[in-house]
Amino acid sequence: MEGLPDAAAFATKLKNTLIQYHSIEDDLWRVAKKMRDVTIWRKPSEEFNGYLFKAQGVIDDVVNSVMDHICPGPCRLDWDSLMTSLDILEHFEENCCVMRYTTAGQLWNIISPREFVDFSYTVDYQGGLLSCGRSLEWSEKRPEFVRGYNHPCGWFCVPLKDSAHQSLLTGYIQTDLRGMIPQSAVDTAMASTLINFYGDLRKALRKA
């Protein structure tokens, strides 16, 4: 398969990288943006010349329902305001695939629409689920999009200890948007995008 020699080994390495991010000490993170029900932190990425962002908030729904909305599939397009298309290019198992998706322009189109081709893997984690991904160097490109690149990223969703009908959703995102964009614009957009992600997800779950 193009860009991915061994799906099982790739998935295991990706999962372990996300678990490593999840154990980073609190004092190594700096708050980037804080709302009443979501906090975004950041720290310099070890993968590229940008930031690793951490997002966390409580969602008023059970783990499986939350993750059904986040994982690759048609449901994601229904609510995620940033995503404009999503296609599954290859399926390995029920929890493992390669997907191609596109995003809308941001910051009054200072950041133009982007395309990503990501490996996605979902696995059980401490009574909940971890859905993680990483971009692949896929040769087929569409000229109307700039190809972005997601370094290891993912979402941990676990039941809240004192409230089983609520979930704690924690995300780790480090996206290289590529193209001629000032890094400061990318950082501003990323924090706001993550806040909006939680808002869009909560609205979708209330409708479900």
Short mmCIF file of N, CA, C and O in Angstrom, two decimals, residues 120-196:
data_model
loop_
_atom_site.label_atom_id
_atom_site.label_comp_id
_atom_site.label_asym_id
_atom_site.label_seq_id
_atom_site.Cartn_x
_atom_site.Cartn_y
_atom_site.Cartn_z
N SER A 120 -5.97 6.29 10.09
CA SER A 120 -6.78 6.44 11.31
C SER A 120 -6.95 5.08 11.99
O SER A 120 -7.18 4.07 11.33
N TYR A 121 -6.84 5.09 13.33
CA TYR A 121 -6.89 3.86 14.10
C TYR A 121 -7.64 4.13 15.41
O TYR A 121 -7.35 5.11 16.10
N THR A 122 -8.61 3.28 15.74
CA THR A 122 -9.37 3.43 16.99
C THR A 122 -9.21 2.17 17.82
O THR A 122 -9.31 1.05 17.30
N VAL A 123 -8.96 2.37 19.12
CA VAL A 123 -8.64 1.24 19.99
C VAL A 123 -9.19 1.52 21.40
O VAL A 123 -9.38 2.68 21.79
N ASP A 124 -9.48 0.44 22.16
CA ASP A 124 -9.94 0.60 23.54
C ASP A 124 -8.85 1.24 24.39
O ASP A 124 -7.65 0.99 24.19
N TYR A 125 -9.28 2.08 25.35
CA TYR A 125 -8.32 2.72 26.24
C TYR A 125 -8.97 3.01 27.59
O TYR A 125 -9.87 3.84 27.69
N GLN A 126 -8.55 2.30 28.63
CA GLN A 126 -8.95 2.55 30.01
C GLN A 126 -10.45 2.77 30.18
O GLN A 126 -10.90 3.77 30.73
N GLY A 127 -11.23 1.82 29.67
CA GLY A 127 -12.68 1.91 29.80
C GLY A 127 -13.34 2.83 28.80
O GLY A 127 -14.56 3.00 28.79
N GLY A 128 -12.53 3.43 27.94
CA GLY A 128 -13.05 4.31 26.89
C GLY A 128 -12.41 3.97 25.56
O GLY A 128 -12.10 2.81 25.29
N LEU A 129 -12.19 4.99 24.74
CA LEU A 129 -11.63 4.78 23.40
C LEU A 129 -10.58 5.84 23.07
O LEU A 129 -10.66 6.97 23.55
N LEU A 130 -9.63 5.44 22.26
CA LEU A 130 -8.64 6.35 21.68
C LEU A 130 -8.75 6.24 20.17
O LEU A 130 -8.68 5.16 19.61
N SER A 131 -8.97 7.39 19.51
CA SER A 131 -8.96 7.43 18.05
C SER A 131 -7.78 8.30 17.64
O SER A 131 -7.71 9.48 18.00
N CYS A 132 -6.82 7.71 16.91
CA CYS A 132 -5.60 8.45 16.59
C CYS A 132 -5.33 8.42 15.09
O CYS A 132 -5.85 7.58 14.35
N GLY A 133 -4.52 9.36 14.64
CA GLY A 133 -4.24 9.46 13.22
C GLY A 133 -2.90 10.10 12.94
O GLY A 133 -2.28 10.73 13.81
N ARG A 134 -2.47 9.92 11.70
CA ARG A 134 -1.23 10.55 11.22
C ARG A 134 -1.30 10.60 9.70
O ARG A 134 -1.78 9.66 9.06
N SER A 135 -0.81 11.70 9.14
CA SER A 135 -0.85 11.84 7.68
C SER A 135 0.14 10.90 7.00
O SER A 135 1.18 10.54 7.56
N LEU A 136 -0.20 10.53 5.77
CA LEU A 136 0.66 9.72 4.91
C LEU A 136 1.11 10.59 3.74
O LEU A 136 0.40 11.50 3.31
N GLU A 137 2.29 10.29 3.21
CA GLU A 137 2.77 10.98 2.01
C GLU A 137 2.13 10.30 0.80
O GLU A 137 2.65 9.35 0.26
N TRP A 138 0.97 10.78 0.41
CA TRP A 138 0.17 10.18 -0.66
C TRP A 138 0.43 10.95 -1.94
O TRP A 138 0.27 12.16 -1.98
N SER A 139 0.82 10.27 -3.00
CA SER A 139 1.29 10.99 -4.19
C SER A 139 0.15 11.66 -4.97
O SER A 139 0.34 12.72 -5.57
N GLU A 140 -1.03 11.07 -4.96
CA GLU A 140 -2.14 11.66 -5.72
C GLU A 140 -2.60 12.96 -5.03
O GLU A 140 -3.01 12.96 -3.87
N LYS A 141 -2.51 14.08 -5.75
CA LYS A 141 -2.88 15.37 -5.18
C LYS A 141 -3.86 16.08 -6.08
O LYS A 141 -3.88 15.89 -7.29
N ARG A 142 -4.69 16.93 -5.47
CA ARG A 142 -5.64 17.73 -6.24
C ARG A 142 -5.16 19.18 -6.24
O ARG A 142 -4.88 19.75 -5.18
N PRO A 143 -5.03 19.79 -7.42
CA PRO A 143 -4.38 21.11 -7.52
C PRO A 143 -5.13 22.23 -6.79
O PRO A 143 -4.53 23.25 -6.46
N GLU A 144 -6.43 22.04 -6.54
CA GLU A 144 -7.18 23.12 -5.90
C GLU A 144 -6.98 23.20 -4.39
O GLU A 144 -7.47 24.12 -3.73
N PHE A 145 -6.22 22.22 -3.83
CA PHE A 145 -5.97 22.21 -2.39
C PHE A 145 -4.48 22.22 -2.10
O PHE A 145 -3.69 21.61 -2.83
N VAL A 146 -4.11 22.88 -1.01
CA VAL A 146 -2.76 22.72 -0.45
C VAL A 146 -2.81 21.47 0.43
O VAL A 146 -3.75 21.28 1.20
N ARG A 147 -1.84 20.60 0.29
CA ARG A 147 -1.79 19.36 1.09
C ARG A 147 -1.16 19.66 2.46
O ARG A 147 0.01 19.99 2.56
N GLY A 148 -1.96 19.54 3.50
CA GLY A 148 -1.46 19.69 4.86
C GLY A 148 -0.94 18.37 5.39
O GLY A 148 -1.07 17.31 4.74
N TYR A 149 -0.37 18.40 6.59
CA TYR A 149 0.21 17.18 7.17
C TYR A 149 -0.06 17.16 8.67
O TYR A 149 0.34 18.07 9.40
N ASN A 150 -0.75 16.12 9.12
CA ASN A 150 -0.99 15.91 10.55
C ASN A 150 0.09 15.01 11.12
O ASN A 150 0.19 13.84 10.75
N HIS A 151 0.90 15.55 12.01
CA HIS A 151 1.79 14.71 12.80
C HIS A 151 0.92 13.95 13.80
O HIS A 151 -0.28 14.23 13.91
N PRO A 152 1.45 12.96 14.53
CA PRO A 152 0.59 12.13 15.39
C PRO A 152 -0.41 12.95 16.19
O PRO A 152 -0.04 13.91 16.88
N CYS A 153 -1.67 12.57 16.07
CA CYS A 153 -2.74 13.31 16.74
C CYS A 153 -3.81 12.31 17.17
O CYS A 153 -3.81 11.16 16.72
N GLY A 154 -4.72 12.73 18.04
CA GLY A 154 -5.75 11.80 18.44
C GLY A 154 -6.64 12.33 19.55
O GLY A 154 -6.41 13.40 20.11
N TRP A 155 -7.69 11.55 19.84
CA TRP A 155 -8.70 11.90 20.84
C TRP A 155 -8.87 10.75 21.81
O TRP A 155 -9.17 9.63 21.41
N PHE A 156 -8.69 11.05 23.09
CA PHE A 156 -8.99 10.10 24.17
C PHE A 156 -10.37 10.45 24.72
O PHE A 156 -10.63 11.61 25.06
N CYS A 157 -11.24 9.46 24.83
CA CYS A 157 -12.56 9.69 25.39
C CYS A 157 -12.83 8.61 26.44
O CYS A 157 -12.86 7.42 26.12
N VAL A 158 -12.99 9.04 27.69
CA VAL A 158 -13.22 8.09 28.79
C VAL A 158 -14.41 8.56 29.63
O VAL A 158 -14.69 9.76 29.70
N PRO A 159 -15.13 7.61 30.27
CA PRO A 159 -16.26 8.01 31.12
C PRO A 159 -15.76 8.86 32.28
O PRO A 159 -14.68 8.63 32.83
N LEU A 160 -16.55 9.87 32.65
CA LEU A 160 -16.22 10.69 33.81
C LEU A 160 -16.39 9.83 35.06
O LEU A 160 -17.37 9.11 35.20
N LYS A 161 -15.44 9.91 35.98
CA LYS A 161 -15.42 9.00 37.12
C LYS A 161 -16.71 9.05 37.94
O LYS A 161 -17.22 8.02 38.37
N ASP A 162 -17.23 10.22 38.19
CA ASP A 162 -18.40 10.35 39.06
C ASP A 162 -19.71 10.46 38.29
O ASP A 162 -20.76 10.71 38.88
N SER A 163 -19.65 10.34 36.96
CA SER A 163 -20.86 10.55 36.15
C SER A 163 -20.74 9.76 34.85
O SER A 163 -20.20 10.24 33.86
N ALA A 164 -21.26 8.53 34.86
CA ALA A 164 -21.06 7.61 33.74
C ALA A 164 -21.69 8.10 32.43
O ALA A 164 -21.28 7.68 31.35
N HIS A 165 -22.69 8.99 32.52
CA HIS A 165 -23.35 9.47 31.29
C HIS A 165 -22.61 10.66 30.68
O HIS A 165 -23.04 11.21 29.67
N GLN A 166 -21.50 11.05 31.30
CA GLN A 166 -20.66 12.12 30.74
C GLN A 166 -19.29 11.55 30.41
O GLN A 166 -18.86 10.54 30.96
N SER A 167 -18.59 12.22 29.48
CA SER A 167 -17.27 11.75 29.04
C SER A 167 -16.26 12.89 29.10
O SER A 167 -16.61 14.05 28.84
N LEU A 168 -15.03 12.54 29.43
CA LEU A 168 -13.93 13.49 29.36
C LEU A 168 -13.23 13.29 28.03
O LEU A 168 -12.72 12.21 27.75
N LEU A 169 -13.25 14.32 27.19
CA LEU A 169 -12.66 14.24 25.85
C LEU A 169 -11.38 15.07 25.82
O LEU A 169 -11.41 16.28 26.08
N THR A 170 -10.25 14.41 25.52
CA THR A 170 -8.95 15.07 25.48
C THR A 170 -8.32 14.83 24.12
O THR A 170 -8.18 13.68 23.69
N GLY A 171 -7.95 15.90 23.44
CA GLY A 171 -7.37 15.79 22.11
C GLY A 171 -5.95 16.31 22.05
O GLY A 171 -5.57 17.22 22.80
N TYR A 172 -5.15 15.72 21.16
CA TYR A 172 -3.77 16.17 20.89
C TYR A 172 -3.64 16.38 19.38
O TYR A 172 -3.87 15.45 18.61
N ILE A 173 -3.32 17.60 18.99
CA ILE A 173 -3.31 17.96 17.57
C ILE A 173 -2.01 18.69 17.25
O ILE A 173 -1.61 19.62 17.98
N GLN A 174 -1.33 18.29 16.19
CA GLN A 174 -0.15 19.04 15.71
C GLN A 174 -0.16 18.98 14.18
O GLN A 174 0.28 18.02 13.58
N THR A 175 -0.71 20.04 13.61
CA THR A 175 -0.95 20.08 12.17
C THR A 175 -0.02 21.07 11.50
O THR A 175 0.05 22.23 11.89
N ASP A 176 0.69 20.59 10.49
CA ASP A 176 1.51 21.46 9.64
C ASP A 176 0.64 21.79 8.42
O ASP A 176 0.42 20.95 7.55
N LEU A 177 0.14 23.03 8.39
CA LEU A 177 -0.76 23.42 7.29
C LEU A 177 -0.01 23.64 5.98
O LEU A 177 -0.61 23.69 4.92
N ARG A 178 1.31 23.81 6.06
CA ARG A 178 2.15 24.03 4.88
C ARG A 178 1.66 25.24 4.08
O ARG A 178 0.71 25.91 4.46
N GLY A 179 2.33 25.55 3.01
CA GLY A 179 1.98 26.76 2.28
C GLY A 179 2.61 27.98 2.94
O GLY A 179 3.30 27.88 3.95
N MET A 180 2.35 29.15 2.38
CA MET A 180 2.99 30.38 2.84
C MET A 180 2.13 31.08 3.89
O MET A 180 1.49 32.10 3.65
N ILE A 181 2.11 30.52 5.10
CA ILE A 181 1.30 31.11 6.17
C ILE A 181 2.19 31.43 7.36
O ILE A 181 3.00 30.59 7.78
N PRO A 182 2.07 32.64 7.95
CA PRO A 182 2.82 32.94 9.17
C PRO A 182 2.42 31.97 10.28
O PRO A 182 1.24 31.67 10.46
N GLN A 183 3.41 31.46 11.03
CA GLN A 183 3.12 30.49 12.09
C GLN A 183 2.17 31.07 13.13
O GLN A 183 1.33 30.36 13.70
N SER A 184 2.24 32.38 13.37
CA SER A 184 1.35 33.01 14.35
C SER A 184 -0.11 32.88 13.93
O SER A 184 -1.01 32.69 14.76
N ALA A 185 -0.37 32.98 12.62
CA ALA A 185 -1.74 32.83 12.11
C ALA A 185 -2.23 31.40 12.31
O ALA A 185 -3.38 31.16 12.68
N VAL A 186 -1.33 30.44 12.08
CA VAL A 186 -1.68 29.03 12.28
C VAL A 186 -2.03 28.77 13.74
O VAL A 186 -3.03 28.12 14.06
N ASP A 187 -1.21 29.31 14.65
CA ASP A 187 -1.43 29.08 16.08
C ASP A 187 -2.75 29.68 16.54
O ASP A 187 -3.50 29.08 17.31
N THR A 188 -3.06 30.88 16.06
CA THR A 188 -4.34 31.53 16.40
C THR A 188 -5.50 30.70 15.89
O THR A 188 -6.49 30.45 16.61
N ALA A 189 -5.40 30.26 14.64
CA ALA A 189 -6.48 29.48 14.04
C ALA A 189 -6.66 28.15 14.76
O ALA A 189 -7.80 27.71 14.98
N MET A 190 -5.58 27.50 15.16
CA MET A 190 -5.68 26.18 15.76
C MET A 190 -6.42 26.20 17.09
O MET A 190 -7.29 25.36 17.34
N ALA A 191 -6.09 27.17 17.95
CA ALA A 191 -6.77 27.25 19.24
C ALA A 191 -8.26 27.51 19.06
O ALA A 191 -9.11 26.87 19.69
N SER A 192 -8.60 28.43 18.15
CA SER A 192 -10.02 28.75 17.90
C SER A 192 -10.74 27.57 17.26
O SER A 192 -11.91 27.28 17.59
N THR A 193 -10.07 26.88 16.34
CA THR A 193 -10.66 25.71 15.67
C THR A 193 -11.02 24.63 16.69
O THR A 193 -12.08 24.00 16.60
N LEU A 194 -10.13 24.41 17.66
CA LEU A 194 -10.39 23.38 18.68
C LEU A 194 -11.55 23.76 19.59
O LEU A 194 -12.37 22.92 19.96
N ILE A 195 -11.66 25.04 19.94
CA ILE A 195 -12.80 25.51 20.74
C ILE A 195 -14.09 25.27 19.95
O ILE A 195 -15.08 24.75 20.48
N ASN A 196 -14.08 25.62 18.66
CA ASN A 196 -15.27 25.45 17.82
C ASN A 196 -15.63 23.97 17.65
O ASN A 196 -16.81 23.61 17.56
#
